XYZ file of C-alpha atoms in Angstrom:
345
model
C -2.870 -2.825 -28.803
C -2.741 0.829 -29.843
C -0.192 0.762 -32.642
C 3.547 1.379 -32.638
C 3.503 5.166 -33.123
C 0.804 5.851 -30.554
C 2.550 3.493 -28.116
C 5.807 5.448 -28.530
C 4.001 8.745 -27.958
C 2.129 7.428 -24.911
C 5.308 5.969 -23.437
C 7.151 9.293 -23.766
C 4.234 11.209 -22.237
C 4.061 8.849 -19.252
C 7.842 8.751 -18.710
C 7.977 12.547 -18.812
C 5.004 12.962 -16.504
C 6.417 10.463 -13.984
C 9.717 12.367 -13.990
C 8.406 15.943 -13.900
C 4.719 15.925 -12.978
C 4.072 18.100 -16.041
C 2.245 17.360 -19.322
C 4.374 16.933 -22.456
C 3.511 19.158 -25.414
C 3.421 18.184 -29.076
C 6.482 20.315 -29.985
C 8.609 18.626 -27.326
C 7.352 15.249 -28.461
C 8.519 16.009 -32.011
C 12.050 16.482 -30.760
C 12.002 13.360 -28.580
C 10.686 10.881 -31.135
C 13.395 8.993 -33.091
C 11.693 9.760 -36.426
C 10.329 12.848 -38.172
C 6.670 13.672 -37.537
C 4.698 16.919 -37.558
C 3.192 18.583 -34.493
C -0.240 18.373 -36.132
C 0.067 14.602 -36.524
C 1.157 14.246 -32.892
C -1.794 16.344 -31.742
C -4.119 14.065 -33.720
C -2.542 10.995 -32.157
C -2.879 12.533 -28.689
C -6.532 13.287 -29.380
C -7.072 9.648 -30.367
C -5.273 8.479 -27.221
C -7.632 10.710 -25.233
C -10.632 9.196 -27.005
C -9.293 5.737 -26.154
C -9.114 6.734 -22.475
C -5.317 6.846 -22.118
C -4.896 10.625 -21.792
C -6.991 13.144 -19.897
C -7.147 16.909 -19.538
C -7.712 17.805 -15.915
C -8.073 21.523 -16.619
C -9.438 23.231 -19.752
C -6.235 25.212 -20.161
C -3.905 22.376 -19.156
C -2.112 19.757 -21.222
C -2.983 16.102 -21.409
C -1.664 13.768 -18.717
C -1.829 9.971 -18.337
C -5.090 8.452 -17.117
C -5.336 5.547 -14.683
C -5.859 3.222 -17.670
C -2.648 4.580 -19.228
C -0.552 3.469 -16.254
C -1.929 -0.060 -16.554
C -1.155 -0.167 -20.286
C 2.297 1.290 -19.613
C 3.204 -1.319 -16.982
C 1.841 -4.220 -19.032
C 3.106 -3.223 -22.493
C 5.474 -0.248 -22.641
C 7.667 -0.082 -19.552
C 11.384 -0.752 -19.968
C 12.229 -2.139 -16.525
C 15.575 -1.120 -15.055
C 17.809 -4.056 -14.179
C 19.326 -4.323 -10.728
C 23.100 -4.462 -10.521
C 24.840 -7.354 -8.810
C 25.899 -4.926 -6.091
C 22.259 -3.907 -5.426
C 21.187 -7.539 -5.279
C 23.954 -8.343 -2.824
C 23.045 -5.389 -0.574
C 19.380 -6.421 -0.533
C 20.248 -10.054 0.231
C 22.561 -9.007 3.070
C 19.892 -6.748 4.585
C 17.308 -9.537 4.543
C 19.586 -12.367 5.662
C 19.963 -11.008 9.207
C 16.552 -12.306 10.346
C 15.972 -14.860 7.607
C 15.111 -17.597 10.139
C 12.463 -15.498 11.939
C 9.464 -14.995 9.596
C 7.935 -11.920 11.252
C 11.260 -10.118 11.662
C 12.159 -11.007 8.069
C 8.873 -9.516 6.851
C 9.411 -6.403 8.983
C 12.931 -5.978 7.552
C 11.574 -6.439 4.025
C 8.847 -3.818 4.556
C 11.376 -1.265 5.827
C 13.684 -2.023 2.899
C 10.823 -1.678 0.422
C 9.919 1.741 1.807
C 13.545 2.847 1.736
C 14.169 1.740 -1.864
C 10.843 2.844 -3.366
C 9.993 6.015 -1.468
C 6.536 4.576 -0.781
C 4.684 3.378 2.282
C 5.243 -0.335 2.840
C 3.514 -2.986 4.918
C 3.483 -6.589 5.972
C 0.718 -8.606 7.579
C 0.253 -12.090 8.958
C -3.127 -13.803 8.777
C -4.620 -15.363 11.886
C -4.269 -19.153 11.863
C -6.742 -20.965 14.097
C -4.696 -24.179 13.831
C -1.423 -22.710 15.138
C -0.376 -24.078 18.526
C 2.424 -23.920 21.090
C 5.498 -25.887 20.021
C 7.855 -25.100 22.867
C 8.580 -22.776 25.805
C 11.975 -21.772 27.207
C 13.111 -19.885 30.325
C 16.372 -17.890 30.319
C 17.700 -16.419 33.604
C 17.964 -12.614 33.466
C 19.192 -11.870 37.025
C 17.498 -10.194 40.009
C 14.617 -12.700 40.118
C 13.901 -12.062 36.434
C 13.670 -14.549 33.580
C 13.086 -14.214 29.880
C 10.139 -16.302 28.722
C 10.398 -17.399 25.080
C 7.582 -19.182 23.249
C 7.717 -20.774 19.796
C 4.597 -21.741 17.859
C 4.251 -24.504 15.299
C 3.755 -21.784 12.684
C 7.193 -20.349 13.437
C 6.154 -17.348 15.522
C 8.579 -16.408 18.292
C 7.292 -14.329 21.210
C 9.147 -13.314 24.339
C 8.796 -11.246 27.495
C 10.751 -10.560 30.681
C 9.005 -11.798 33.841
C 9.730 -10.763 37.416
C 9.308 -13.694 39.813
C 8.091 -13.535 43.411
C 10.440 -16.371 44.419
C 13.953 -17.613 43.569
C 14.388 -19.150 40.113
C 15.741 -22.500 41.331
C 15.930 -25.931 39.704
C 12.704 -27.041 41.391
C 10.678 -24.144 39.926
C 12.281 -24.626 36.523
C 11.502 -28.357 36.502
C 7.911 -27.761 37.593
C 7.407 -25.098 34.916
C 8.686 -27.289 32.093
C 6.672 -30.290 33.270
C 3.493 -28.231 33.586
C 3.813 -26.420 30.229
C 4.655 -29.641 28.416
C 1.551 -31.272 29.864
C -0.923 -28.426 29.337
C 0.485 -25.971 26.778
C 2.584 -27.760 24.166
C 0.339 -28.857 21.290
C -2.590 -26.726 22.483
C -4.105 -24.300 19.903
C -3.267 -20.686 20.713
C -6.936 -19.671 20.571
C -7.740 -22.010 23.462
C -5.190 -20.539 25.877
C -6.663 -17.829 28.092
C -7.061 -17.097 31.824
C -9.885 -19.611 32.190
C -7.631 -22.265 30.609
C -4.933 -21.494 33.180
C -7.437 -21.544 36.044
C -8.637 -24.999 35.006
C -5.075 -26.347 34.943
C -3.797 -24.508 38.044
C -4.774 -27.194 40.621
C -2.033 -29.407 39.173
C 0.535 -26.940 40.558
C -0.520 -27.423 44.160
C 1.019 -24.992 46.657
C 3.358 -23.467 44.045
C 0.559 -22.016 41.960
C 1.225 -18.469 43.235
C 4.967 -18.771 42.503
C 4.118 -19.863 38.975
C 1.385 -17.281 38.331
C 3.636 -14.494 36.857
C 5.068 -16.959 34.329
C 1.692 -18.398 33.348
C 0.073 -14.976 33.015
C 2.898 -13.841 30.760
C 2.700 -17.031 28.712
C -1.043 -16.522 28.309
C -0.394 -12.995 26.975
C 2.204 -14.281 24.518
C -0.227 -16.907 23.239
C -2.922 -14.292 22.748
C -0.487 -12.040 20.894
C 0.679 -14.875 18.645
C -2.888 -16.020 17.949
C -3.865 -12.718 16.353
C -2.818 -11.642 12.887
C -0.458 -8.671 12.718
C -0.112 -5.637 10.464
C 2.852 -3.258 10.325
C 2.939 -0.148 8.144
C 6.125 1.854 7.656
C 7.130 4.924 5.664
C 3.665 6.530 5.729
C 5.130 10.037 5.821
C 6.824 9.434 2.459
C 3.361 9.745 0.898
C 3.251 13.429 1.914
C 5.996 14.182 -0.626
C 3.992 12.568 -3.456
C 2.154 15.801 -4.277
C 0.006 14.267 -7.033
C -2.009 12.522 -4.300
C -3.367 15.963 -3.434
C -5.877 16.183 -0.603
C -6.589 12.432 -0.903
C -3.342 11.809 0.992
C -5.046 12.636 4.290
C -7.738 9.975 3.821
C -4.983 7.570 2.806
C -2.980 8.324 5.955
C -6.098 7.833 8.070
C -6.626 4.437 6.400
C -3.057 3.397 7.216
C -3.303 4.683 10.787
C -6.641 2.964 11.449
C -5.359 -0.279 9.853
C -8.712 -2.130 10.061
C -9.801 -1.581 6.424
C -6.309 -2.320 5.145
C -6.054 -5.430 7.311
C -9.399 -6.683 5.976
C -8.237 -6.063 2.395
C -4.976 -7.942 2.954
C -6.798 -10.850 4.600
C -9.162 -11.104 1.613
C -6.201 -11.011 -0.754
C -4.350 -13.685 1.235
C -7.358 -15.995 1.233
C -7.889 -15.477 -2.514
C -4.666 -17.454 -3.057
C -3.109 -14.929 -5.506
C 0.694 -14.974 -5.340
C 1.392 -11.413 -6.448
C -0.413 -8.502 -8.071
C -0.213 -4.795 -8.833
C -3.464 -2.874 -8.349
C -3.618 0.524 -10.049
C -6.201 3.208 -9.378
C -9.761 1.952 -9.544
C -8.538 -1.651 -9.507
C -8.170 -1.132 -5.749
C -11.400 -2.167 -3.983
C -10.930 0.320 -1.121
C -12.005 3.921 -1.795
C -9.003 5.528 -0.099
C -6.674 3.601 -2.428
C -8.334 4.683 -5.700
C -5.516 7.137 -6.522
C -2.700 4.781 -5.627
C -0.520 2.017 -6.972
C -0.453 -0.959 -4.603
C 1.912 -3.889 -5.127
C 1.168 -6.872 -2.919
C 2.462 -10.438 -2.568
C 1.231 -13.445 -0.590
C 3.526 -15.949 1.131
C 2.830 -19.445 2.466
C 5.273 -20.833 5.025
C 5.579 -23.153 8.038
C 2.682 -25.393 7.078
C -0.442 -23.222 7.319
C 0.997 -19.737 7.905
C 0.096 -16.932 5.472
C 1.572 -13.439 5.170
C 1.428 -10.477 2.792
C 4.015 -7.854 1.897
C 3.813 -4.805 -0.332
C 3.941 -1.081 -1.020
C 1.481 1.764 -1.509
C 2.370 4.868 -3.506
C 0.870 7.352 -5.911
C 0.047 6.437 -9.497
C 3.020 8.575 -10.612
C 5.695 6.388 -9.021
C 8.697 5.437 -11.143
C 7.492 1.961 -12.122
C 10.539 1.090 -14.211
C 12.890 1.394 -11.215
C 10.523 0.503 -8.376
C 8.862 -2.675 -9.669
C 12.104 -4.618 -10.348
C 13.231 -3.903 -6.772
C 9.860 -4.896 -5.344
C 9.958 -8.103 -7.378
C 13.483 -8.956 -6.237
C 12.737 -8.382 -2.560
C 9.566 -10.487 -2.841
C 11.550 -13.236 -4.556
C 14.152 -13.297 -1.784
C 11.577 -13.249 1.009
C 9.676 -16.078 -0.650
C 12.828 -18.179 -0.802
C 13.946 -17.328 2.727
C 10.536 -18.330 4.099
C 10.472 -21.602 2.197
C 14.093 -22.662 2.018
C 15.966 -20.715 4.691
C 17.663 -18.311 2.306
C 19.374 -18.134 -1.073
C 22.416 -16.347 -2.416
C 21.885 -13.318 -4.560
C 21.833 -13.954 -8.309
């Protein structure tokens, strides 16, 4: 702990810097503190805070601004979090309830909402599960020799595509398709389903193998898509308005566009079995994230499925308003994934 007076000074400096992007001078601090104190005493306290690593002077002629360590101390000890109103909670719950029964769509909705409410880039990812398998397949007529193929996995993933058939979609073809997929696909791990798998099972279709081929090829593609983990990033351009990122924003945007390094980081986080964390500055293990604040949460659902959700912004984000909203959205998503939804509180 740094003492009550220094904590009050540091809190005012950080709040002011977050709001304006400018350092706060000793004379202004005198007027803002609730008790009488001289400018000389404040300057001494600021010098001590600098020695302790909480303030830094980026230019010889510039004032002191918060360091990366200061933001961590602020979030953990000084921040006065803004409470959400009942109306805000209701709006968030309504936005997330639309796709509450579809995990990936729910996570996508949550990421978009996070970006909208925080002004940061947001993301969600799902981690590849080698044990996930096909639970069921459905065909829905779409007219003009077209059908919609819908596949559901045991892990709750829903994938679909529209398939154009080379023959009429009659009861005989429908019955054969369901019999064949139940025998060879249902219960089979997604990783095992590929073109060679289909070729080995094709003789069971006899003369109708060519009629069935468009459906089986599409189903194979859906299985491959569902087998892989996914990563969606939204709101990347919002980072361009966070001027304190400086030239580092371009490396950050390249990281988000390339996805591989971020996906690896999120997979490591998911497998570390940490429910939720906020990584500030150098706490981030990836170089491109060293000037950012990254909030991230892990979710377990549908037996062995794992997902992550979070935001990335500059270190100068408004923590007191952003973090309560991030926490509430994470809380709702966690409950929707586990219990099928809750009412706002």
